[in-house]
Coordinates of C-alpha atoms in Angstrom, one line a residue:
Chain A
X781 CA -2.1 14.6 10.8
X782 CA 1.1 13.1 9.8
X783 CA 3.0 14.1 6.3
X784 CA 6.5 13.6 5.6
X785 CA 8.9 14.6 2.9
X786 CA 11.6 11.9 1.5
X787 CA 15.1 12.4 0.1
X788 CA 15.2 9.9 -2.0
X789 CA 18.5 7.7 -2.5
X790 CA 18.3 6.5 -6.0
X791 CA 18.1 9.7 -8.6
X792 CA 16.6 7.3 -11.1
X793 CA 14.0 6.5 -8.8
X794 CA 10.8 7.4 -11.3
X795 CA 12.6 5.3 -14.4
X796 CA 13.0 2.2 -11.6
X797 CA 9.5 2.8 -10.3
X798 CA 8.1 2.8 -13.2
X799 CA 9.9 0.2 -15.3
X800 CA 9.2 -2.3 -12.2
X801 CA 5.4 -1.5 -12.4
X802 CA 5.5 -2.6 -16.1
X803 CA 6.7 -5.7 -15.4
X804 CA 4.0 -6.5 -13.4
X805 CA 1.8 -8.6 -15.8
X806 CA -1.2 -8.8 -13.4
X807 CA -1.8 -4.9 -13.9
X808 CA -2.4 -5.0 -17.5
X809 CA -4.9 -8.5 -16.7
X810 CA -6.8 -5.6 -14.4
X811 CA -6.3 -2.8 -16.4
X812 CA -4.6 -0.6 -13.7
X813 CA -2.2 2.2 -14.6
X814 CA 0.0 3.6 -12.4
X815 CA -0.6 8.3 -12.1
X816 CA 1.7 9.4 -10.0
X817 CA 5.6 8.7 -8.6
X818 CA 6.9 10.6 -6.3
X819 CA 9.8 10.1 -3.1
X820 CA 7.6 8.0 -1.2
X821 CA 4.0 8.7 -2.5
X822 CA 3.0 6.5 -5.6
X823 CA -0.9 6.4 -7.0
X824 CA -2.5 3.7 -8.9
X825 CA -5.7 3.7 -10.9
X826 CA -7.8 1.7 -12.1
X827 CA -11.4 1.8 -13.9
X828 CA -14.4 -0.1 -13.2
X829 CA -15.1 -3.2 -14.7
X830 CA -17.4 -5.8 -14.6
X831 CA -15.1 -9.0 -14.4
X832 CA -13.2 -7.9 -11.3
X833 CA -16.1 -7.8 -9.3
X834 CA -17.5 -10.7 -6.3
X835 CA -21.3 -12.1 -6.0
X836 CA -22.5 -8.2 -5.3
X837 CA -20.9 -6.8 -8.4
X838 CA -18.7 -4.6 -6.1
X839 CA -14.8 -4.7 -7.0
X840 CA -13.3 -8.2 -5.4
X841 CA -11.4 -6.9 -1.8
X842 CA -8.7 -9.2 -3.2
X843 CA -8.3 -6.7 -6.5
X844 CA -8.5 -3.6 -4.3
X845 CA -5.9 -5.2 -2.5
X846 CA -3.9 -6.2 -5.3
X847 CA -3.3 -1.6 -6.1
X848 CA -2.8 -1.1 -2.8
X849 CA -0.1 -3.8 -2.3
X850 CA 1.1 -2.5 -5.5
X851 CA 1.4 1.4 -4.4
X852 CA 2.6 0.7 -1.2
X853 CA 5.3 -1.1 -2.0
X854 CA 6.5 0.8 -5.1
X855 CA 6.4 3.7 -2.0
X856 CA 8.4 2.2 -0.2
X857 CA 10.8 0.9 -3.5
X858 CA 11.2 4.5 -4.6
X859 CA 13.3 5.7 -1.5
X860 CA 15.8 2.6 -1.9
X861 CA 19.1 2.6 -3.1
X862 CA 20.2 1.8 -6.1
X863 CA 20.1 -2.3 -6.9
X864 CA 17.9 -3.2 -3.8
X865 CA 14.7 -5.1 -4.3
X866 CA 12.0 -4.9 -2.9
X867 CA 9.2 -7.3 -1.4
X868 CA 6.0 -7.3 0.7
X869 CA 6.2 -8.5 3.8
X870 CA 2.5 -8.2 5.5
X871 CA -0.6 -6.3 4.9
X872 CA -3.8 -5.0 7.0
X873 CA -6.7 -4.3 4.9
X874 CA -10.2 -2.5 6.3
X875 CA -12.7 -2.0 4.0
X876 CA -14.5 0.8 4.4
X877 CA -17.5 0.8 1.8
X878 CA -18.3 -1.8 -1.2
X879 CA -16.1 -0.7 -4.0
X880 CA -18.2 0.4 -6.4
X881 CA -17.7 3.8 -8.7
X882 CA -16.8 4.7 -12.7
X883 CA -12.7 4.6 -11.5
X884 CA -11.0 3.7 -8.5
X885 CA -7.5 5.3 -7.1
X886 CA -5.0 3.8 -4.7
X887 CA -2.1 6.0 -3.0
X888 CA 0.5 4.6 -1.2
X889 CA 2.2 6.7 1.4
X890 CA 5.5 5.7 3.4
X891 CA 5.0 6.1 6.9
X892 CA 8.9 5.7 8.1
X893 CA 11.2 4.2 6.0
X894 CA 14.1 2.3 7.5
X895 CA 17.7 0.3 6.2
X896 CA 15.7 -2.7 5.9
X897 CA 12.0 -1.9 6.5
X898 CA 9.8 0.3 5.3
X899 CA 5.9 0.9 6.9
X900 CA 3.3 2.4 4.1
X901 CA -0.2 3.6 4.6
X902 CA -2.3 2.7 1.8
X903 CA -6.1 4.1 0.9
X904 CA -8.3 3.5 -2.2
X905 CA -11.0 5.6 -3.2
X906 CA -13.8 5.2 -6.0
X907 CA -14.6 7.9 -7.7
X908 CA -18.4 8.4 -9.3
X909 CA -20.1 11.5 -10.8
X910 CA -16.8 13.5 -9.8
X911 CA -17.5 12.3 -5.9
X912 CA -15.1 10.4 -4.3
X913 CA -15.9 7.5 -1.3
X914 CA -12.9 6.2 1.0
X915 CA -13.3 2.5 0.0
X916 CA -10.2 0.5 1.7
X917 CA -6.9 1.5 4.1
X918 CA -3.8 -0.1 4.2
X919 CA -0.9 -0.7 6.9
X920 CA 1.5 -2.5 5.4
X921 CA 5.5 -3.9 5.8
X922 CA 8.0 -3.3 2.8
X923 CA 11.4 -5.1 3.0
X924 CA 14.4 -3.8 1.4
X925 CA 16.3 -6.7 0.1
X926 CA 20.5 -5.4 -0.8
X927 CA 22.2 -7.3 -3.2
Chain B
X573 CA -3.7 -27.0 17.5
X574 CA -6.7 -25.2 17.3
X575 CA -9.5 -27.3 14.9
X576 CA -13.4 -26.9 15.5
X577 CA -16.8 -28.5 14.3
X578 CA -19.3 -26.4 13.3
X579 CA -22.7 -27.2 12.8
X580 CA -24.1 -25.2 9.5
X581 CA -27.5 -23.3 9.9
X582 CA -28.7 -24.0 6.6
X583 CA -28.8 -27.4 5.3
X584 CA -28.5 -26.1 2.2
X585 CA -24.8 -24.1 2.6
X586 CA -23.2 -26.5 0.0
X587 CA -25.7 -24.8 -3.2
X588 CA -25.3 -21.6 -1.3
X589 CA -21.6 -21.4 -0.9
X590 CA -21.0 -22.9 -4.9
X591 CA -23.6 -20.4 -6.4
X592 CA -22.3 -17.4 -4.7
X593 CA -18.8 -18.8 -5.4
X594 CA -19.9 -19.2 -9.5
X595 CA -21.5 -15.3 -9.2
X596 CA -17.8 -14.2 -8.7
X597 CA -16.9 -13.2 -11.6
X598 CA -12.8 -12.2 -11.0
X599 CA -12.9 -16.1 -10.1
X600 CA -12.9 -16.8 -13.8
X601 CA -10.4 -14.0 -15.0
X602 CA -7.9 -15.3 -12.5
X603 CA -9.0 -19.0 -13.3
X604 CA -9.3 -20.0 -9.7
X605 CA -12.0 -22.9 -8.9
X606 CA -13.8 -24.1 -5.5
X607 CA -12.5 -27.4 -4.6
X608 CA -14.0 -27.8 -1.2
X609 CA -17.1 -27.1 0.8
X610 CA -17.6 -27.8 4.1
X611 CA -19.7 -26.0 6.9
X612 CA -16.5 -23.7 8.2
X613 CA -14.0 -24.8 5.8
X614 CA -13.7 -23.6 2.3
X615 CA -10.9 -24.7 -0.7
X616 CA -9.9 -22.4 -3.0
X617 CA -7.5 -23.9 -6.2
X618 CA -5.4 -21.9 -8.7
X619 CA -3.1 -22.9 -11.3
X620 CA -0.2 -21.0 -11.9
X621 CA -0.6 -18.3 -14.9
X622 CA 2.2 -16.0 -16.1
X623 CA 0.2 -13.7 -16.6
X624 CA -0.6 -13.1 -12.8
X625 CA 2.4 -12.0 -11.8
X626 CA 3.9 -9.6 -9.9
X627 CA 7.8 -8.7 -11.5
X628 CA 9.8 -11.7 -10.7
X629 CA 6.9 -13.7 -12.3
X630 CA 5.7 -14.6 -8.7
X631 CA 1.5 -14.9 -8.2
X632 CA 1.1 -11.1 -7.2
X633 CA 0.6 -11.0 -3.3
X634 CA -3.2 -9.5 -3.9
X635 CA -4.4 -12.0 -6.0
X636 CA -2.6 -14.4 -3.6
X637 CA -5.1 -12.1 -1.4
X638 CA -7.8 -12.8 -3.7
X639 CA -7.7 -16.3 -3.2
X640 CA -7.5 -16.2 0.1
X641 CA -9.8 -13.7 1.2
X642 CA -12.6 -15.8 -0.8
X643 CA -11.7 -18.9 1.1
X644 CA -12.3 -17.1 4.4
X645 CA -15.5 -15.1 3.4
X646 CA -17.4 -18.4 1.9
X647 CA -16.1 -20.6 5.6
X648 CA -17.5 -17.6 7.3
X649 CA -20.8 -18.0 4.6
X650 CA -21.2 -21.6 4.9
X651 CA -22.0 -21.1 8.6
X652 CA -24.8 -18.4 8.2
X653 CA -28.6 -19.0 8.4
X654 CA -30.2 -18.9 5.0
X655 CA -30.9 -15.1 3.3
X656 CA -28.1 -13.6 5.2
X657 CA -25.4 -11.6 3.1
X658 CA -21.6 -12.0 3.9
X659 CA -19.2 -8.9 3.9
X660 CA -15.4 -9.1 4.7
X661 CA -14.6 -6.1 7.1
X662 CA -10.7 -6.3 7.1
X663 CA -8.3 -9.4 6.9
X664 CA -4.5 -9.1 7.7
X665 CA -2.0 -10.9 5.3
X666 CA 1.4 -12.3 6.3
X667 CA 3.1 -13.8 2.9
X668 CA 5.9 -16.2 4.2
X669 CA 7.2 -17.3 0.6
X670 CA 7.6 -16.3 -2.8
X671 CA 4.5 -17.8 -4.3
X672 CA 5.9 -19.6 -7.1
X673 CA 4.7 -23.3 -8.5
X674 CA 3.1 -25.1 -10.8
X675 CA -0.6 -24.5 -8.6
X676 CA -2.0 -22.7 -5.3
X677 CA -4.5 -24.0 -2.9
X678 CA -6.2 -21.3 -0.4
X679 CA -7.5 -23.2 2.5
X680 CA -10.4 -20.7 4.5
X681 CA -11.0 -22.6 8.2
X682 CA -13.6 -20.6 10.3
X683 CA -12.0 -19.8 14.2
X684 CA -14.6 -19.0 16.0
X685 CA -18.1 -18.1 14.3
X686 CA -20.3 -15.2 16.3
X687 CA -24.1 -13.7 15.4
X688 CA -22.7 -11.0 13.8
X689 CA -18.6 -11.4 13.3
X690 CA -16.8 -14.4 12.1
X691 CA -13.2 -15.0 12.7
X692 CA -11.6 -17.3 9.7
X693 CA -8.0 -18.2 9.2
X694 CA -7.0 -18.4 5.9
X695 CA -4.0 -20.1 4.7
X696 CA -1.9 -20.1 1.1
X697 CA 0.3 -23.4 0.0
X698 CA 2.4 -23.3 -3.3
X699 CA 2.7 -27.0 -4.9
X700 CA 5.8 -27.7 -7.0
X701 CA 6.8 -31.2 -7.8
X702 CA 4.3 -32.6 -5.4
X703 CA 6.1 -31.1 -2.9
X704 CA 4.0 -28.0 -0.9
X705 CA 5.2 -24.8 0.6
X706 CA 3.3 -22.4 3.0
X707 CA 3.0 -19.2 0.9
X708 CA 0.7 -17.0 3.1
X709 CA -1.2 -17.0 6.1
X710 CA -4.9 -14.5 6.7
X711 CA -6.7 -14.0 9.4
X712 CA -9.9 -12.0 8.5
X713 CA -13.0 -10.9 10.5
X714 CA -16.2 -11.5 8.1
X715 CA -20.0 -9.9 8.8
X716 CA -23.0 -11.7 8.6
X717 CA -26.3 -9.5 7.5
X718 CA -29.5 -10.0 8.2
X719 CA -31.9 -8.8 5.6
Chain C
X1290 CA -5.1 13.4 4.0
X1291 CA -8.1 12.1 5.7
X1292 CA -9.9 14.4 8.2
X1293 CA -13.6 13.8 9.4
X1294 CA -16.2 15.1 11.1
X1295 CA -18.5 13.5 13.0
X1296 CA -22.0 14.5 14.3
X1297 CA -22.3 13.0 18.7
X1298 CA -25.8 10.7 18.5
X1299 CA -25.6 11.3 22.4
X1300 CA -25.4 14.7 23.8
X1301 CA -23.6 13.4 26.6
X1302 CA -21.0 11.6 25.0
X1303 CA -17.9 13.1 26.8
X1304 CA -19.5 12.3 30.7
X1305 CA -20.1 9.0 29.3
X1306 CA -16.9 8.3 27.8
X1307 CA -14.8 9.7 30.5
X1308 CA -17.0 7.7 33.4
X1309 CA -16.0 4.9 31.5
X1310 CA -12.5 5.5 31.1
X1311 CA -12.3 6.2 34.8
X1312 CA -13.6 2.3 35.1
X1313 CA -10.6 1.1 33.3
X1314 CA -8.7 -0.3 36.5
X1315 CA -5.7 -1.0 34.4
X1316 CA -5.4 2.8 33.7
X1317 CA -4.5 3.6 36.8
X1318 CA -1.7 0.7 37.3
X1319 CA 0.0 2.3 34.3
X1320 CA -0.9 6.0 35.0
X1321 CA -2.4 6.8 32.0
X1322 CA -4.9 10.3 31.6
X1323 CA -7.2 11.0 29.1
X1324 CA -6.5 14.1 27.9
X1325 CA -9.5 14.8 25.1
X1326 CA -12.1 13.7 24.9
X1327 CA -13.9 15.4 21.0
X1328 CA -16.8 13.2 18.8
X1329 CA -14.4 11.1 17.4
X1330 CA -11.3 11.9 18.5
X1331 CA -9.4 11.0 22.2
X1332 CA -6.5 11.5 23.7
X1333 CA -4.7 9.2 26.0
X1334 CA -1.4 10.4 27.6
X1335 CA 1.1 8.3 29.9
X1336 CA 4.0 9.3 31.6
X1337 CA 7.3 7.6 31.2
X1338 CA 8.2 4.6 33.6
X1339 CA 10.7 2.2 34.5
X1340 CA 8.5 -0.3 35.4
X1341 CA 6.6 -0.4 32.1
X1342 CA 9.3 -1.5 29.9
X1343 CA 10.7 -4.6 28.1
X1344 CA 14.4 -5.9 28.6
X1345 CA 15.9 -2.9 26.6
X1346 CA 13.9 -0.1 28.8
X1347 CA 11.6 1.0 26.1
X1348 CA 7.9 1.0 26.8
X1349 CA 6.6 -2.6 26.3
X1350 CA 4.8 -2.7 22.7
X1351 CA 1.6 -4.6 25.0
X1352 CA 1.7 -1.1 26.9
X1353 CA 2.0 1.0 24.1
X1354 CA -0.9 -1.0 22.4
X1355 CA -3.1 -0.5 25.6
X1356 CA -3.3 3.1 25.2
X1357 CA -4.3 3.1 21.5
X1358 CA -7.1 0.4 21.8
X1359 CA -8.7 2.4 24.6
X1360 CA -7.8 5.5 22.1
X1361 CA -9.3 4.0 19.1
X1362 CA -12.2 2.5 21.3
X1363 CA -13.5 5.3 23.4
X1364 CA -12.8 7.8 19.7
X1365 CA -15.9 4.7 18.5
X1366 CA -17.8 4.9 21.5
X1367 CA -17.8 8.8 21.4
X1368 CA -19.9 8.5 18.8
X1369 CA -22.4 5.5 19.7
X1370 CA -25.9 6.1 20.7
X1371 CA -27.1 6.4 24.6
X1372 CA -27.0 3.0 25.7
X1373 CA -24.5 1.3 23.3
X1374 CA -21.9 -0.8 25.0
X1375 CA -18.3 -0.6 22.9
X1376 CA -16.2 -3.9 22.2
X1377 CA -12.6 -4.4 20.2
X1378 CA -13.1 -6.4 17.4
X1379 CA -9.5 -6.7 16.5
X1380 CA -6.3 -4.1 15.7
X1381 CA -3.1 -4.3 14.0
X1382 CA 0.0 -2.6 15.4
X1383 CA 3.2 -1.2 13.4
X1384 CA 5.6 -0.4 16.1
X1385 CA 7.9 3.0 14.0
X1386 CA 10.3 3.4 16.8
X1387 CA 11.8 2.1 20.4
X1388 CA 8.7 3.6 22.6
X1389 CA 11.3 5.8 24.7
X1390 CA 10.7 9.3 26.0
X1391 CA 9.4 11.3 28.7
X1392 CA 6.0 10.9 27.7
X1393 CA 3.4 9.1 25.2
X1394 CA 0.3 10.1 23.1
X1395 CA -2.2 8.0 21.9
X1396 CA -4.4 9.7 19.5
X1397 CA -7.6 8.0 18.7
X1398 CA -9.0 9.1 15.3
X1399 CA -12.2 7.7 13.9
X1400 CA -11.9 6.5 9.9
X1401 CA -15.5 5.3 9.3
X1402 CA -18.1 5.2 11.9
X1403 CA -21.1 2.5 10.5
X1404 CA -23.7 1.1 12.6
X1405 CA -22.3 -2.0 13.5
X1406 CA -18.7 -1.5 13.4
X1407 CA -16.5 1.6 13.1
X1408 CA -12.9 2.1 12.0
X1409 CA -10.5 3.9 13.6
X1410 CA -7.0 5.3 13.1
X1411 CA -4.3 5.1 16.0
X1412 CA -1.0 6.8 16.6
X1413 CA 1.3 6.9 19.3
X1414 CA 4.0 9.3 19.5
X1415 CA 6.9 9.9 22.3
X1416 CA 8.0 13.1 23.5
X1417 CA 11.7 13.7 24.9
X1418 CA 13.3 17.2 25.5
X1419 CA 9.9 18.7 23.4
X1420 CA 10.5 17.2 20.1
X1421 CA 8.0 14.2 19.3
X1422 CA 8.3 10.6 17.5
X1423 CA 6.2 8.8 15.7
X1424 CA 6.2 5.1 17.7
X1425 CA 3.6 3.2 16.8
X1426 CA 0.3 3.0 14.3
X1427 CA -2.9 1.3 15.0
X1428 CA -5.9 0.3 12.6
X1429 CA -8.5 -0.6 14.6
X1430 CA -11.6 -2.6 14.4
X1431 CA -14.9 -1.6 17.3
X1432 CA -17.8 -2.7 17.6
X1433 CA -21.4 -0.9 19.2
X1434 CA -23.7 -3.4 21.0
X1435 CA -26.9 -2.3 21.1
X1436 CA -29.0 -3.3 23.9
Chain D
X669 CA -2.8 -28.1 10.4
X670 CA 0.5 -26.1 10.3
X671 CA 3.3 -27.7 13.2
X672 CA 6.7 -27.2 12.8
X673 CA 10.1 -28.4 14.5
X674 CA 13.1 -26.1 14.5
X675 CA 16.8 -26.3 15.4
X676 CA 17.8 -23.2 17.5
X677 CA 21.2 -21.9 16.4
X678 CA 21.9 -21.1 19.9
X679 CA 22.7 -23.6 21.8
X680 CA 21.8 -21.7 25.4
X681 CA 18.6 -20.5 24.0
X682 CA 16.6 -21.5 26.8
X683 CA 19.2 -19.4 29.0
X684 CA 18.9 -16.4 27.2
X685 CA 15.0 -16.4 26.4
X686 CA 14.7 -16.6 30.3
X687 CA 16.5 -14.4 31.5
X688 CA 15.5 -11.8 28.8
X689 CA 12.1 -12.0 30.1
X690 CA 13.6 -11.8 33.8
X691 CA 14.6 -8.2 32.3
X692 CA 10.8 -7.2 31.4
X693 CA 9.9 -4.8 34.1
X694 CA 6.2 -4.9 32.9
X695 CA 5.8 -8.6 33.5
X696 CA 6.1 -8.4 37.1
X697 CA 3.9 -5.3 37.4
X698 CA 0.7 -7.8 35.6
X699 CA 2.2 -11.0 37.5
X700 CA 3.3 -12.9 34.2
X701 CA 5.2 -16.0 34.3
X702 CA 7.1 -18.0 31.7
X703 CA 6.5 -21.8 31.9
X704 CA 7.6 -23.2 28.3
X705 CA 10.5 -22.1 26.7
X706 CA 11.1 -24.6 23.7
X707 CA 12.8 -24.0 20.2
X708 CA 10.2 -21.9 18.7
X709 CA 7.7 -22.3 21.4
X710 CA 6.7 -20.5 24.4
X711 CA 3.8 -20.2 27.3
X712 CA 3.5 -17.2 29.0
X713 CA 0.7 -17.5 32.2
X714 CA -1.1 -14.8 34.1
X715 CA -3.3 -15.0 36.7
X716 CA -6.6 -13.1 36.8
X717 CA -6.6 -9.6 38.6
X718 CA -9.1 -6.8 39.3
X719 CA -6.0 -4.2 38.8
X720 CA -5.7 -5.6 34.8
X721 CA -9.4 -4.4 33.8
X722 CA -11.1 -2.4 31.3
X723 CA -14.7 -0.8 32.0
X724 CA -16.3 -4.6 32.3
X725 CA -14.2 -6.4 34.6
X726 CA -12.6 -8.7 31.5
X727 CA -8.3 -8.2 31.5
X728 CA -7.8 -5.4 28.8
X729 CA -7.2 -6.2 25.7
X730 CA -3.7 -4.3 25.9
X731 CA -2.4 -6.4 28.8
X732 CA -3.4 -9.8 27.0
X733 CA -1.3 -8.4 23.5
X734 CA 1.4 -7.9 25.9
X735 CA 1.2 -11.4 26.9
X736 CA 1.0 -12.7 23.5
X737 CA 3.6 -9.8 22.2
X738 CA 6.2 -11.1 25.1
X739 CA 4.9 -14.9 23.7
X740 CA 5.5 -14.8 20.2
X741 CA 8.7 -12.0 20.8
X742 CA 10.5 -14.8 22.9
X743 CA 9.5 -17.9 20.5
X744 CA 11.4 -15.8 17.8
X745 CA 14.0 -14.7 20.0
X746 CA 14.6 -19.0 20.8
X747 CA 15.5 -19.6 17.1
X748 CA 18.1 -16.6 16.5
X749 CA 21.5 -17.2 16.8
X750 CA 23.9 -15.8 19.8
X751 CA 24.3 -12.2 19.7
X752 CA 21.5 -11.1 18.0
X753 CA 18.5 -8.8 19.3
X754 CA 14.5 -9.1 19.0
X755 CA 12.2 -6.6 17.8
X756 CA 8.7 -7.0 17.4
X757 CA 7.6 -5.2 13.7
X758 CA 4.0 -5.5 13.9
X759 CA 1.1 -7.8 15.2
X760 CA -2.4 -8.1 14.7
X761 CA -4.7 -9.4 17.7
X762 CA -8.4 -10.5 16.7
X763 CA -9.9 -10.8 20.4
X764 CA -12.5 -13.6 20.3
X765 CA -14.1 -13.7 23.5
X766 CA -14.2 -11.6 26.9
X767 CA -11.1 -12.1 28.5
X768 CA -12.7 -13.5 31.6
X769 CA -11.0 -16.4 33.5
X770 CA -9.1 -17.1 36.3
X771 CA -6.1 -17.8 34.6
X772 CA -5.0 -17.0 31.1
X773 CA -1.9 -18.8 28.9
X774 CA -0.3 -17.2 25.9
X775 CA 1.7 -19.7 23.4
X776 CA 4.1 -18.2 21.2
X777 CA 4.1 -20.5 17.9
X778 CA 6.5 -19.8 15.2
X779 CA 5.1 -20.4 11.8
X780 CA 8.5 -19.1 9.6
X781 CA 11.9 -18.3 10.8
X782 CA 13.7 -16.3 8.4
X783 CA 16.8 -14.5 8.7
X784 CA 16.2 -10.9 9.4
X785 CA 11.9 -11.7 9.8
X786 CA 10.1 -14.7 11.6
X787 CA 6.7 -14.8 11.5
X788 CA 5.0 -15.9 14.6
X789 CA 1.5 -17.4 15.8
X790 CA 0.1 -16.3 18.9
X791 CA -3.2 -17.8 20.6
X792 CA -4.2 -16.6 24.1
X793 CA -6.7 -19.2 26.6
X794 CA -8.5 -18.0 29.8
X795 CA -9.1 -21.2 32.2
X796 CA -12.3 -21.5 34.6
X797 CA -12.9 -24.4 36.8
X798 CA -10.5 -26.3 34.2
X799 CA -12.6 -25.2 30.9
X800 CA -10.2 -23.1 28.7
X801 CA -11.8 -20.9 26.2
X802 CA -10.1 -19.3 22.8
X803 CA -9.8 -15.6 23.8
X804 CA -7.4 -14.0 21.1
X805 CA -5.0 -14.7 18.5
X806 CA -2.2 -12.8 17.4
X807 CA -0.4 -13.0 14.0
X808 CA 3.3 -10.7 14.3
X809 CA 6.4 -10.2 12.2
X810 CA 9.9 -9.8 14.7
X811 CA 12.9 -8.9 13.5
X812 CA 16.1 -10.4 14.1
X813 CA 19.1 -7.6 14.7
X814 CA 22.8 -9.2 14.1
X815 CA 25.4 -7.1 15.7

């Protein structure tokens, strides 16, 4: 229903994405990788396992939360300019069916991007036997902090 | 402004609550413990670890999340009749500070508690130098199911 | 990215939905139509005026929000069996743009319809000199009371 | 659990939030009043109407989110300093109970004023022969604009 196309400001903006994500020491405690950066589109993946999961041995909401905070907001990052940070302001998570499934994948998707904020649709998806269930959606508020 | 009483259905929600709590096993990876249980408010503690991080070294906002959205789900628990299952349906997260400090304590307080829906706000505080800061505030709508 | 399909449990969903609509008294103070009426999808149009607007002359973000929820809610109830009753859980709002324009859409789309509760998708867009704007987003939350 | 005091930067705030909301066209088409306007707090009343009702008789959940929008929009707008404009971002509404009353009062709490963002607490109360029951709260981000 609604797709947009991004010019992004920073040429670099892969390199910045991408050296930012690998700073982030939580992914490597979870295991998640990061597939795809694009001008506002960024994917996140991330495979099952056992120790991220609540009483049910579905994938915690909070760790599903945790990739979809992660590629919204690198979204949002990648179309500002050079030298600006960037930080989370809010979220809204529905969860749509237990997250269980062999791998799971998170896309973030700017929605507008402004000077100073940025809104970014998130969704996560696990994938089992090649079949993929919509797990979680996100709404969620990037700010661009200039130095 | 806004504090309630709730009387638990099942005498035994204490046991409940603390096995459930133990059967989470991304409690352990992120280290975080149960330090109170009461019928419609839940504590959730975490010392800092550098390891959870997002790329400033401040706790990444989803496990931040993760915390949080435990705290809410086991107030919401703690108030269900015995053999029903909890299920968060969708919490909204508004972080306020960078959570940074030397440990983080989730507080889950139940708003209003219906058959099927519980309302629970969650909230985040940062502790540095025995001094606290408000981190991040939840409020999440939780399911009860009857078997 | 996410399109659905959903399959009416009650043949008679759009006579239903539309009598109901037609029961919302606050429709008619703000002169709102619904426009669609599909399984799982609704339309809600308004027309602009003065008199619905905040102290800059845009469309109050309350009004804009009223024509999504009963979007996002009568998109839920579309699908609900004979006899069903529909209630909003909750809904979180991104407002994209000053609500200004000749006219507004609400478009209601359905995410995940379960038994209890269904998820829904909301967007509002203005309209000025025929080119549209994306103004606001809603994730809803609805619930079906069965009697 | 969470009160705070705060020093408005302006020193005519109460001035300027008043006659602000004077400017609302919408509040005199649903009959709201304005009867608190501290630093960081404010009370918006409405009284009970047929005309403000969804399919059941309760006021639509739209028309109490503008309430609460206008509520925590103007307890925002108290703390920012002269010169500047307020935008509501986003909010999220969790309705708790049928807004059914003869009266209804939205306070506008603020939990964090920042520079460009405040976050802001919103609860909404219907009043029957002097009983007041929880009927909503609203959690929103508003933006400060400096000119």
């Amino acid at each position: 229903m609604i797709s947009m196309k991004f010019e992004p400001k920073d040429e670099n903006f892969v390199e910045k994405v991408r050296s930012s994500f690998a700073a982030q020491a939580i992914m490597k405690v979870i295991g998640a990788e990061m597939t795809r950066v694009e001008a506002g589109a960024i994917d996140i993946e991330l495979p099952y396992r056992e120790d991220l999961t609540q009483q049910n041995g579905f994938v915690h909401a909070g760790i599903i939360t945790t990739m979809a905070d992660s590629a919204c907001g690198y979204a949002a990052f990648s179309l500002m300019p050079k030298g600006a940070d960037v930080l989370s302001v809010e979220f809204k998570v529905n969860l749509l069916s237990p997250a269980i499934g062999e791998r799971f994948l998170a896309e973030g998707r700017v929605l507008r991007a402004g000077k100073t904020l940025t809104i970014v649709q998130g969704n996560v998806f696990a994938f089992s036997n090649n079949q993929s269930k919509h797990v979680a959606t996100m709404l969620a508020t990037v700010m661009c902090l200039q130095k």
